[in-house]
XYZ file of C-alpha atoms in Angstrom:
705
model
C 55.188 -48.061 -32.376
C 54.581 -48.500 -36.106
C 51.747 -46.707 -37.950
C 48.864 -48.855 -39.224
C 48.903 -48.844 -43.010
C 46.212 -51.519 -43.563
C 43.996 -50.879 -46.591
C 41.169 -52.934 -45.141
C 38.925 -49.918 -44.427
C 40.807 -47.329 -46.466
C 38.379 -44.779 -47.947
C 35.509 -45.731 -45.642
C 32.898 -42.924 -45.163
C 30.587 -41.826 -42.380
C 28.141 -38.974 -41.658
C 28.476 -37.176 -38.341
C 24.764 -36.552 -37.825
C 23.259 -33.147 -38.225
C 19.460 -32.827 -38.154
C 19.176 -36.564 -38.981
C 21.273 -39.701 -39.685
C 21.266 -39.053 -43.409
C 22.626 -35.534 -43.322
C 25.598 -33.885 -41.652
C 29.376 -33.552 -41.844
C 31.134 -35.979 -44.237
C 34.168 -37.827 -42.836
C 36.573 -40.343 -44.501
C 38.882 -42.981 -43.061
C 42.254 -42.383 -44.665
C 45.583 -43.928 -43.675
C 43.897 -45.530 -40.685
C 42.418 -42.236 -39.255
C 39.108 -40.472 -39.614
C 39.181 -36.909 -41.008
C 37.119 -34.350 -42.912
C 36.868 -33.220 -46.551
C 37.504 -29.654 -47.694
C 34.585 -28.129 -49.612
C 36.747 -26.546 -52.330
C 35.173 -27.581 -55.695
C 32.922 -30.127 -53.888
C 29.511 -30.277 -55.617
C 26.254 -32.270 -55.653
C 27.703 -34.908 -58.016
C 30.457 -35.598 -55.484
C 27.843 -35.838 -52.711
C 25.862 -38.281 -54.872
C 28.912 -40.600 -55.200
C 29.520 -40.386 -51.421
C 25.829 -41.125 -50.621
C 25.725 -44.106 -53.009
C 28.910 -45.443 -51.320
C 27.016 -45.120 -47.986
C 24.065 -47.166 -49.352
C 21.669 -44.334 -50.261
C 20.258 -43.914 -53.742
C 21.597 -40.399 -54.165
C 22.247 -37.135 -52.336
C 23.202 -33.492 -52.442
C 25.905 -31.348 -50.891
C 25.371 -29.292 -47.723
C 27.480 -26.121 -47.578
C 29.932 -25.711 -44.654
C 27.975 -22.813 -43.081
C 25.177 -25.164 -42.004
C 27.580 -27.926 -40.930
C 29.175 -28.318 -37.504
C 32.953 -27.892 -37.635
C 35.064 -31.043 -37.255
C 38.417 -31.482 -35.544
C 41.589 -33.516 -36.039
C 42.836 -34.084 -39.618
C 41.540 -32.749 -42.951
C 42.256 -35.423 -45.603
C 40.925 -34.508 -49.046
C 40.690 -31.371 -51.153
C 39.597 -30.589 -54.707
C 37.398 -33.705 -54.945
C 35.997 -34.071 -58.468
C 33.769 -37.005 -59.457
C 32.112 -37.886 -62.753
C 29.202 -39.561 -60.951
C 29.911 -43.105 -62.056
C 32.381 -43.857 -59.276
C 31.478 -46.400 -56.601
C 33.807 -44.863 -53.974
C 34.847 -41.296 -53.216
C 38.530 -42.236 -53.338
C 38.021 -43.331 -56.969
C 37.404 -39.677 -57.821
C 40.276 -37.267 -58.437
C 41.453 -35.310 -55.364
C 44.600 -34.035 -53.721
C 45.968 -33.813 -50.211
C 47.009 -30.161 -50.374
C 45.014 -28.753 -47.490
C 47.199 -25.714 -46.908
C 44.295 -23.353 -47.524
C 41.635 -25.476 -45.764
C 40.290 -25.313 -42.200
C 37.486 -26.981 -40.332
C 35.313 -23.988 -41.248
C 35.473 -25.486 -44.758
C 34.321 -28.981 -43.774
C 31.807 -30.247 -46.318
C 28.443 -31.853 -45.529
C 26.098 -34.096 -47.479
C 22.406 -34.874 -47.442
C 21.681 -38.379 -48.629
C 18.275 -39.307 -49.981
C 16.413 -41.896 -47.974
C 14.605 -43.114 -51.069
C 14.834 -42.559 -54.777
C 11.417 -44.091 -55.458
C 9.032 -41.837 -57.374
C 5.977 -43.489 -55.852
C 5.120 -40.561 -53.494
C 7.581 -38.060 -54.885
C 6.306 -34.521 -54.545
C 3.584 -35.145 -51.952
C 2.605 -32.000 -49.982
C 1.368 -31.273 -46.472
C 0.582 -28.239 -44.253
C 2.213 -28.262 -40.847
C 2.061 -26.179 -37.607
C -0.600 -23.644 -38.583
C -3.618 -21.986 -36.939
C -5.800 -24.563 -38.714
C -5.516 -27.561 -41.039
C -5.735 -25.326 -44.102
C -2.968 -22.867 -43.241
C 0.614 -23.151 -42.060
C 4.094 -24.163 -43.203
C 4.250 -25.892 -46.606
C 6.247 -29.146 -46.702
C 7.059 -31.461 -49.623
C 8.179 -35.102 -49.728
C 11.233 -35.405 -51.913
C 13.685 -38.276 -52.248
C 11.720 -40.163 -49.617
C 11.966 -37.382 -46.978
C 9.769 -34.496 -45.853
C 11.303 -31.006 -46.139
C 10.399 -27.354 -46.542
C 10.251 -24.880 -49.427
C 12.316 -21.700 -49.537
C 10.188 -18.549 -49.977
C 12.546 -17.055 -52.566
C 10.268 -16.017 -55.515
C 7.313 -17.974 -54.048
C 3.996 -16.136 -54.744
C 0.214 -16.554 -54.458
C 0.002 -18.353 -57.794
C 2.431 -20.975 -56.503
C 0.369 -21.293 -53.297
C -2.764 -21.763 -55.456
C -1.134 -24.718 -57.284
C -0.005 -26.238 -53.952
C -3.507 -25.817 -52.431
C -5.220 -27.386 -55.471
C -2.769 -30.335 -55.190
C -3.882 -30.624 -51.505
C -7.573 -30.750 -52.534
C -8.613 -27.152 -51.886
C -10.113 -24.913 -54.527
C -7.440 -22.261 -54.232
C -5.146 -20.495 -51.768
C -2.692 -17.734 -51.047
C 0.852 -17.520 -49.774
C 1.714 -16.855 -46.138
C 5.023 -15.009 -45.728
C 7.819 -16.632 -43.756
C 7.634 -14.077 -40.903
C 4.281 -15.466 -39.723
C 5.267 -19.115 -40.184
C 7.001 -21.263 -37.552
C 10.427 -22.536 -38.613
C 10.796 -26.121 -39.823
C 13.742 -28.509 -39.525
C 15.365 -31.305 -41.586
C 15.689 -30.756 -45.321
C 14.994 -27.638 -47.372
C 14.081 -29.144 -50.738
C 12.937 -26.499 -53.201
C 13.842 -22.958 -54.067
C 12.839 -20.462 -56.787
C 9.496 -22.180 -57.387
C 7.700 -20.591 -60.364
C 4.279 -21.852 -61.486
C 2.046 -20.702 -64.350
C -1.098 -21.648 -62.390
C -2.220 -24.490 -64.600
C -0.034 -27.164 -62.979
C -1.611 -30.007 -61.003
C 1.472 -30.614 -58.828
C 4.089 -28.298 -57.397
C 6.931 -30.414 -58.781
C 5.517 -29.733 -62.267
C 6.524 -26.102 -61.820
C 10.069 -24.951 -62.394
C 12.242 -24.967 -59.279
C 15.807 -25.216 -58.033
C 17.152 -27.756 -55.547
C 20.167 -25.535 -54.808
C 19.048 -24.413 -51.329
C 22.481 -23.713 -49.882
C 21.582 -20.056 -49.375
C 18.233 -20.817 -47.705
C 17.500 -21.405 -44.020
C 14.423 -22.416 -42.087
C 13.806 -18.705 -41.368
C 12.830 -18.612 -45.056
C 10.300 -21.469 -44.932
C 7.169 -20.518 -46.873
C 3.563 -20.956 -45.739
C 0.239 -21.218 -47.513
C -3.400 -20.596 -46.670
C -5.738 -22.799 -48.630
C -9.377 -21.863 -49.163
C -11.886 -24.189 -47.550
C -14.419 -23.406 -50.222
C -14.442 -21.546 -53.490
C -18.229 -21.389 -53.636
C -19.638 -17.877 -54.099
C -22.832 -18.750 -52.246
C -21.867 -16.819 -49.083
C -18.781 -15.111 -50.435
C -18.211 -11.749 -48.779
C -20.689 -12.248 -45.929
C -19.881 -9.988 -42.912
C -20.246 -10.241 -39.142
C -19.254 -8.233 -36.021
C -17.424 -10.212 -33.361
C -16.169 -9.703 -29.779
C -17.453 -6.172 -29.198
C -19.132 -4.222 -26.385
C -22.470 -4.785 -28.138
C -23.913 -6.501 -31.213
C -23.405 -3.366 -33.304
C -19.734 -2.725 -32.557
C -16.596 -4.828 -32.503
C -14.146 -6.618 -34.794
C -15.205 -6.805 -38.444
C -14.983 -10.286 -40.020
C -15.671 -11.477 -43.576
C -16.452 -14.907 -45.001
C -14.081 -15.406 -47.896
C -13.271 -18.620 -49.731
C -15.510 -20.521 -47.339
C -13.759 -19.287 -44.173
C -14.235 -16.451 -41.698
C -11.331 -14.027 -41.379
C -10.474 -10.451 -40.429
C -9.767 -7.239 -42.331
C -6.476 -5.347 -42.072
C -6.883 -1.694 -40.955
C -4.444 -0.310 -43.505
C -6.251 2.579 -45.310
C -9.591 1.494 -43.777
C -11.723 4.592 -43.030
C -15.230 5.622 -41.933
C -16.588 5.446 -45.483
C -15.537 1.779 -45.661
C -17.171 1.137 -42.260
C -20.351 2.795 -43.558
C -20.495 0.352 -46.505
C -19.871 -2.604 -44.183
C -22.583 -1.462 -41.722
C -25.135 -0.962 -44.498
C -24.343 -4.490 -45.736
C -25.033 -5.695 -42.162
C -28.465 -3.997 -42.175
C -27.646 -0.819 -40.259
C -28.228 2.662 -41.599
C -24.591 3.727 -41.317
C -21.485 3.409 -39.124
C -17.972 4.477 -38.294
C -14.605 2.761 -38.016
C -13.114 1.585 -34.720
C -9.313 1.647 -34.693
C -7.395 -1.577 -34.146
C -6.040 -0.513 -30.734
C -9.512 -0.737 -29.134
C -10.417 -4.000 -30.883
C -9.618 -7.466 -29.529
C -7.303 -9.464 -31.790
C -8.768 -12.155 -34.025
C -7.241 -15.419 -35.175
C -7.342 -17.536 -38.297
C -7.314 -15.885 -41.706
C -6.684 -12.229 -42.531
C -8.536 -11.815 -45.831
C -8.556 -8.223 -47.023
C -6.093 -5.331 -47.067
C -6.135 -1.783 -48.482
C -9.941 -1.675 -48.641
C -11.089 1.487 -50.413
C -14.794 2.221 -50.935
C -16.502 5.154 -52.636
C -19.513 4.852 -50.307
C -22.060 3.775 -52.900
C -21.231 0.046 -52.775
C -23.730 -2.449 -51.362
C -21.065 -5.055 -50.458
C -17.588 -4.652 -49.002
C -16.196 -7.012 -51.663
C -17.447 -4.567 -54.304
C -14.854 -2.086 -53.038
C -11.246 -2.246 -54.225
C -8.909 -4.331 -52.043
C -5.970 -6.703 -52.278
C -4.911 -9.980 -50.698
C -1.308 -9.022 -49.987
C -1.262 -9.534 -46.230
C 2.503 -9.729 -45.812
C 2.536 -6.559 -43.676
C -0.641 -7.369 -41.730
C -1.183 -9.159 -38.432
C -4.084 -9.612 -36.049
C -2.817 -6.575 -34.101
C -4.173 -4.597 -37.068
C -7.653 -6.135 -37.225
C -10.171 -3.388 -37.935
C -13.435 -2.760 -36.081
C -16.696 -1.009 -36.885
C -19.436 0.684 -34.908
C -22.750 0.508 -36.729
C -25.596 2.900 -35.947
C -28.706 1.274 -34.521
C -30.888 3.958 -36.025
C -30.458 6.891 -38.378
C -33.762 8.452 -37.372
C -33.534 12.006 -36.089
C -36.615 11.520 -33.892
C -34.571 11.075 -30.714
C -31.217 12.026 -32.148
C -30.504 14.811 -29.716
C -31.739 13.648 -26.308
C -29.359 14.268 -23.387
C -29.023 12.681 -19.955
C -26.752 12.852 -16.894
C -25.590 9.537 -15.415
C -23.327 8.195 -12.641
C -23.088 11.429 -10.660
C -23.410 12.459 -7.007
C -26.871 13.830 -7.803
C -29.366 14.049 -10.665
C -27.955 17.395 -11.776
C -24.282 16.429 -12.040
C -22.369 13.575 -13.642
C -21.342 12.172 -17.024
C -23.041 13.765 -20.026
C -24.547 11.328 -22.563
C -26.328 11.946 -25.847
C -28.685 9.769 -27.880
C -27.246 9.755 -31.379
C -28.030 7.380 -34.247
C -30.470 5.561 -31.960
C -27.865 4.812 -29.286
C -26.707 6.454 -26.074
C -23.054 7.491 -25.991
C -20.646 9.931 -24.380
C -19.025 13.232 -25.379
C -15.260 13.697 -25.602
C -13.922 16.537 -23.451
C -11.635 17.905 -26.150
C -12.307 21.695 -26.305
C -15.447 21.252 -24.166
C -15.952 24.311 -21.909
C -18.456 25.892 -19.503
C -20.392 27.575 -22.313
C -21.027 24.142 -23.872
C -22.129 22.776 -20.495
C -24.497 25.743 -20.153
C -26.187 24.873 -23.460
C -26.486 21.203 -22.454
C -27.965 22.113 -19.050
C -30.523 24.448 -20.596
C -31.534 21.658 -22.978
C -32.024 19.437 -19.905
C -34.342 22.026 -18.323
C -31.919 23.722 -15.937
C -31.209 27.449 -15.925
C -27.456 27.057 -16.508
C -24.438 24.919 -15.628
C -20.709 24.375 -15.707
C -18.348 21.684 -16.955
C -16.876 19.113 -14.562
C -13.305 17.871 -15.119
C -12.798 14.288 -16.285
C -11.050 13.193 -13.081
C -14.345 13.654 -11.209
C -16.341 11.633 -13.754
C -16.725 7.855 -13.980
C -15.795 6.379 -17.361
C -18.612 5.410 -19.686
C -18.787 2.599 -22.214
C -20.228 1.888 -25.640
C -20.172 4.762 -28.139
C -18.281 8.054 -27.990
C -20.363 10.259 -30.256
C -19.113 13.842 -30.239
C -15.818 15.666 -29.909
C -14.597 19.260 -30.304
C -18.001 20.679 -29.327
C -18.069 24.467 -29.734
C -21.148 26.455 -28.689
C -21.708 30.201 -28.794
C -24.092 30.012 -25.824
C -27.256 30.985 -27.672
C -28.099 27.463 -28.886
C -31.059 25.586 -27.386
C -29.649 22.127 -28.235
C -26.158 20.693 -28.084
C -26.401 19.321 -31.640
C -26.991 22.877 -32.855
C -23.420 23.671 -31.838
C -20.421 22.834 -33.996
C -18.984 19.364 -33.346
C -16.989 16.548 -34.883
C -17.921 12.848 -34.998
C -14.334 11.676 -35.587
C -13.704 10.318 -32.089
C -10.896 7.906 -33.023
C -8.457 9.799 -30.786
C -10.847 9.775 -27.807
C -11.392 7.164 -25.114
C -13.864 6.863 -22.243
C -11.172 8.297 -19.971
C -11.981 11.596 -21.736
C -15.759 11.460 -21.159
C -17.025 14.901 -20.208
C -19.212 15.730 -17.208
C -21.487 18.643 -16.372
C -22.975 20.206 -13.260
C -26.332 21.858 -13.890
C -27.685 24.560 -11.568
C -30.880 23.632 -9.740
C -31.923 27.266 -9.583
C -30.666 30.581 -10.928
C -32.738 32.614 -8.465
C -30.764 35.061 -6.322
C -33.288 34.809 -3.483
C -30.999 33.004 -1.078
C -27.848 33.286 -3.148
C -24.779 33.265 -0.946
C -26.373 31.973 2.257
C -23.895 30.207 4.533
C -24.025 27.322 6.980
C -21.631 25.279 9.118
C -21.977 21.476 8.936
C -20.294 18.307 10.224
C -18.456 20.057 13.052
C -17.810 19.389 16.726
C -20.211 22.209 17.578
C -22.648 24.464 15.778
C -20.031 27.226 15.545
C -17.257 25.164 13.942
C -17.082 22.767 11.003
C -17.206 22.687 7.214
C -18.268 25.931 5.563
C -20.983 25.614 2.915
C -22.555 28.209 0.655
C -25.767 28.072 -1.331
C -25.159 29.002 -4.950
C -27.419 28.531 -7.940
C -30.031 26.962 -5.652
C -27.726 24.272 -4.275
C -25.551 23.911 -1.206
C -21.853 23.354 -1.873
C -18.424 23.728 -0.306
C -15.584 26.236 -0.549
C -12.086 25.303 -1.706
C -9.364 26.148 0.831
C -6.985 27.610 -1.738
C -5.900 31.082 -0.490
C -8.639 30.976 2.182
C -7.372 32.455 5.471
C -8.577 33.915 8.772
C -9.806 37.225 7.337
C -12.124 35.303 4.976
C -13.333 33.160 7.871
C -14.017 36.348 9.858
C -16.271 37.689 7.077
C -18.115 34.355 6.891
C -18.607 34.233 10.660
C -19.925 37.807 10.769
C -22.398 36.908 7.995
C -23.520 33.963 10.160
C -24.156 36.317 13.126
C -20.965 35.741 15.111
C -18.603 38.489 16.122
C -15.535 36.965 14.414
C -13.802 33.673 13.626
C -10.786 31.835 12.288
C -10.139 29.301 9.553
C -9.898 25.561 10.209
C -7.492 23.760 7.837
C -8.918 21.140 5.487
C -7.221 18.224 7.238
C -9.387 18.862 10.330
C -12.610 19.012 8.333
C -14.782 16.151 7.123
C -15.015 15.963 3.323
C -18.225 17.217 1.808
C -20.015 16.025 -1.306
C -21.899 17.544 -4.161
C -20.854 20.898 -5.565
C -17.675 22.857 -4.856
C -18.734 26.419 -5.532
C -15.989 28.881 -4.656
C -12.216 28.976 -5.034
C -9.477 31.493 -4.256
C -11.669 33.569 -1.922
C -10.022 36.881 -1.004
C -11.736 39.256 1.459
C -10.554 42.605 2.775
C -12.456 42.086 6.045
C -14.985 44.863 5.598
C -17.467 42.812 3.535
C -20.847 41.871 4.992
C -21.204 38.720 2.852
C -18.718 36.177 1.572
C -19.993 36.596 -1.990
C -19.004 40.278 -1.784
C -15.373 39.166 -1.634
C -13.244 38.344 -4.665
C -13.511 34.659 -5.660
C -13.111 32.281 -8.565
C -15.734 29.798 -9.798
C -13.139 27.615 -11.516
C -12.952 24.686 -9.086
C -11.587 22.142 -11.581
C -8.412 21.708 -9.534
C -10.296 21.360 -6.249
C -11.709 18.273 -4.587
C -13.667 17.706 -1.376
C -10.363 16.893 0.286
C -9.762 20.662 0.063
C -13.086 21.723 1.650
C -12.482 24.614 4.016
C -13.739 24.872 7.597
C -14.246 27.747 10.024
C -14.487 28.261 13.775
C -16.713 31.180 14.732
C -16.409 32.919 18.114
C -19.521 32.685 20.331
C -18.768 35.938 22.164
C -16.291 38.731 21.544
C -17.169 40.774 24.743
C -14.257 41.496 27.181
C -16.604 41.630 30.162
C -16.171 37.976 30.935
C -12.881 37.456 29.058
C -11.378 34.219 30.286
C -14.636 33.069 31.915
C -16.151 29.814 30.828
C -19.486 30.251 29.081
C -21.387 28.075 31.600
C -19.916 28.556 35.115
C -18.564 32.160 35.012
C -15.783 31.021 37.332
C -12.341 32.552 37.200
C -9.818 29.795 36.947
C -6.436 30.771 38.465
C -3.582 30.908 36.117
C -0.190 29.368 36.845
C 1.237 32.754 37.971
C -1.532 33.350 40.499
C -1.154 29.837 41.861
C 2.597 30.339 42.346
C 2.021 33.582 44.332
C -0.593 31.936 46.582
C 1.639 28.964 47.290
C 4.543 31.336 48.129
C 2.452 33.295 50.638
C 1.267 30.106 52.310
C 4.846 28.815 52.596
C 6.034 32.115 54.189
C 3.196 32.068 56.752
C 3.865 28.441 57.678
C 7.589 29.244 58.044
C 6.854 32.153 60.363
C 4.548 30.080 62.566
C 7.082 27.245 62.766
C 9.851 29.731 63.731
C 7.787 31.208 66.579
C 6.892 27.797 67.933
C 10.531 26.673 67.853
C 11.653 29.765 69.825
C 8.919 29.326 72.415
C 9.702 25.681 73.050
C 13.452 26.351 73.241
C 12.966 28.941 76.013
C 10.710 26.639 77.976
C 13.159 23.782 77.637
C 16.011 25.978 78.841
C 14.181 26.988 82.040
C 13.204 23.429 82.815
C 16.764 22.215 82.251
C 18.642 24.857 84.373
C 16.094 25.609 87.107
C 18.006 28.801 88.073
C 16.239 31.255 90.437
C 15.153 34.585 89.301
C 16.638 37.548 91.186
C 14.762 40.636 92.072
C 14.253 42.642 88.941
C 16.055 45.700 90.240
C 19.004 43.784 91.789
C 19.395 40.708 89.553
C 22.246 40.334 87.238
C 21.435 40.155 83.608
C 21.236 36.566 82.435
C 23.289 35.453 79.493
C 20.233 35.114 77.369
C 19.015 38.500 78.488
C 22.402 40.014 77.757
C 22.201 38.675 74.269
C 18.803 40.302 73.939
C 20.247 43.547 75.261
C 23.007 43.350 72.725
C 20.452 42.902 70.011
C 18.426 45.751 71.417
C 21.497 47.961 71.558
C 22.082 47.316 67.877
C 18.499 48.144 67.166
C 17.138 51.694 67.040
C 16.509 53.112 70.558
C 13.041 52.532 71.868
C 11.077 53.714 74.910
C 11.169 50.635 77.120
C 8.964 50.106 80.149
C 10.880 49.374 83.478
C 10.512 45.919 84.883
C 8.322 46.038 87.989
C 7.308 43.540 90.564
C 3.963 42.091 89.616
C 1.234 42.637 92.117
C -0.760 39.384 92.216
C -1.464 39.701 88.505
C 0.079 38.748 85.221
C 1.674 41.697 83.522
C 2.467 41.366 79.830
C 5.303 43.673 78.987
C 5.911 44.852 75.461
C 8.547 47.206 74.218
C 6.586 47.988 71.073
C 4.833 51.301 71.638
C 4.168 50.265 75.284
C 1.083 48.396 74.124
C -0.381 45.804 76.547
C -1.230 42.359 75.263
C -4.183 40.377 76.412
C -3.787 38.174 79.497
C -2.434 34.695 78.522
C -4.096 31.460 79.626
C -1.935 30.320 82.566
C -3.754 27.091 83.021
C -2.465 25.923 79.673
C 0.952 27.470 80.311
C 1.574 25.923 83.713
C 0.065 22.530 82.970
C 3.151 21.555 81.016
C 5.745 22.313 83.697
C 7.622 19.377 85.155
C 9.178 18.734 88.505
C 13.029 18.475 88.717
C 14.988 15.880 90.789
C 15.537 17.959 93.969
C 13.442 20.932 93.366
C 10.612 21.533 91.012
C 8.983 24.560 89.693
C 5.528 25.565 90.657
C 3.545 28.281 89.150
C 3.083 31.382 91.249
C -0.273 31.319 92.834
C -2.044 34.015 90.973
C 1.149 35.840 90.015
C 3.477 35.710 87.078
C 5.283 38.185 84.962
C 5.881 37.823 81.211
C 8.470 40.021 79.598
C 9.081 40.336 75.846
C 11.443 42.268 73.693
C 11.713 42.514 69.863
C 13.871 39.380 69.689
C 12.198 37.064 72.183
C 10.141 36.977 75.377
C 10.695 35.481 78.789
C 8.502 34.905 81.807
C 9.209 34.684 85.600
C 7.904 31.857 87.727
C 8.254 31.313 91.466
C 8.521 28.053 93.261
C 6.915 27.178 96.496
C 9.746 28.653 98.588
C 9.290 32.045 97.144
C 12.240 31.902 94.788
C 11.663 32.918 91.262
C 13.175 31.744 88.007
C 13.021 32.913 84.470
C 11.662 30.646 81.792
C 12.571 31.457 78.294
């Protein structure tokens, strides 16, 4: 296959688009194949020849670092044009591309128009408002941006006047959104008298600029001095505190907090009609928007207007995160400048401490605030004394925070007579202090005890009256010996502690902590204890269970019935005895029925007592008797029409048995049946068993076991 060597389109050019059709990587058709151009010695004049060949009026070079890399062949190197050529291949060049790569591919930016009709027109794009944002200029028929290199406020003033405003300032690139397309101007330098930005000196060599460097401007809506420097407070907790804003150049904007201090806030508040004021730091102020007008404000304190103080308009290091705030005093009268009150507490005598200062109620920071300071405040409020409450027991306030680092000696009659600091910039309402004032300092019923919220009157939460007010006891270190002292004081004989998790939480004061009794005290307040309950809460309220009776007379007896309830051991013994008795009765009954059954089954006659042979059963009894200790046994005699009960135990006679019951159960056999002896029968017993003799109707006798 032969290579195409046609010269029909030899030297043809194209732009591989970048941001737009008229700018991007330059490619040339050479020897029938498209390839790139190496940027070595390639300049704007060469780009101009290439753009004119492509049908544009002119153009400039784009450096390789902002051009997408090509691929395939690299055709030309060392291109050098005079500017009069109609085609790029008419310029001098070579094909030595040994030191070229696609990282060196050149780009061009061709001008859409070379008409000067609207050349140099300006516009503001993508800002907070129509008068501030990114500056763009129309050049060579196309809108593009301006590089911030050497751009200053005087250049922004010329641009703003060209746009129809009275003046303006520069906005740095870091607060401006990035543009796209062309970057037209660089190193703009104006004297200030120019009517158009293109009348200033500038450079169109922007190869080292990027859209991260796009400059912005803020043009003034008005240059009238009629309301210049007017102030207002915006977006605060109240009309007298919030973000400080100033009307400057016909537009409202904020003030940067750099070097802004209380003396500057005082000047601003006086200008607003207040008697004085303090600064609010930026971190407690809501962010503004729009213009930021002033920076590095520094007042002496004697100025009547904030604009009379020294300041500058360099806002390059400012943002709305640094907007300053002020808190202006409603009144500077000392008529009610020291009133105190307690708010948001469990009762009227405890809660958040607030002071009326500069005509406005506000809180006190807890930094260095102690019990002695609370005592002074409580005395000022009409109580005899008081203590401080920790911040975690106090609800957060709002509005002003007036005092911090309060230090009282204890002899003062007002809190403002103590030492204090009004610099509360490091305080927040999370640090608002609280106090608990004593309702009474009388010792009349000091230390009285009571039990509340229990299952019974002798068990529940322990409370003590202290400084005229009932309160609870913290369970830290509280144990049974302390409960015993408390119960004795309450009139019981003794008692034990109930842990906090079994006790309902109290409310109001928590008076005592770390109670330690020896056991010999007559009152709980005679024990060692601590009044510092800052680490206690009502979750730690202690409870006690007092004993109703300590007498041993009815130990184990219920208070109401006085009935002895058997224990498990006693019950076991009783059950054992009952089982043994039942077993013995059952054994005797079994033996008796066996003997009767034997006599009924055999029906053997009973021989005369003195001549009869010893029955087998009787022999077994004799054997048992022989193995037993010898006893005095009564001889067996013929009964004489009576029932004789024989016993071998101490020759004692038993009572006569009931023969009607005994004989009623006898049964008749097949051939011969037994009949009870009419009026006669003999019952014989030995230690092992007993037997009885019965006679039938024929006079024969038989033994029934």
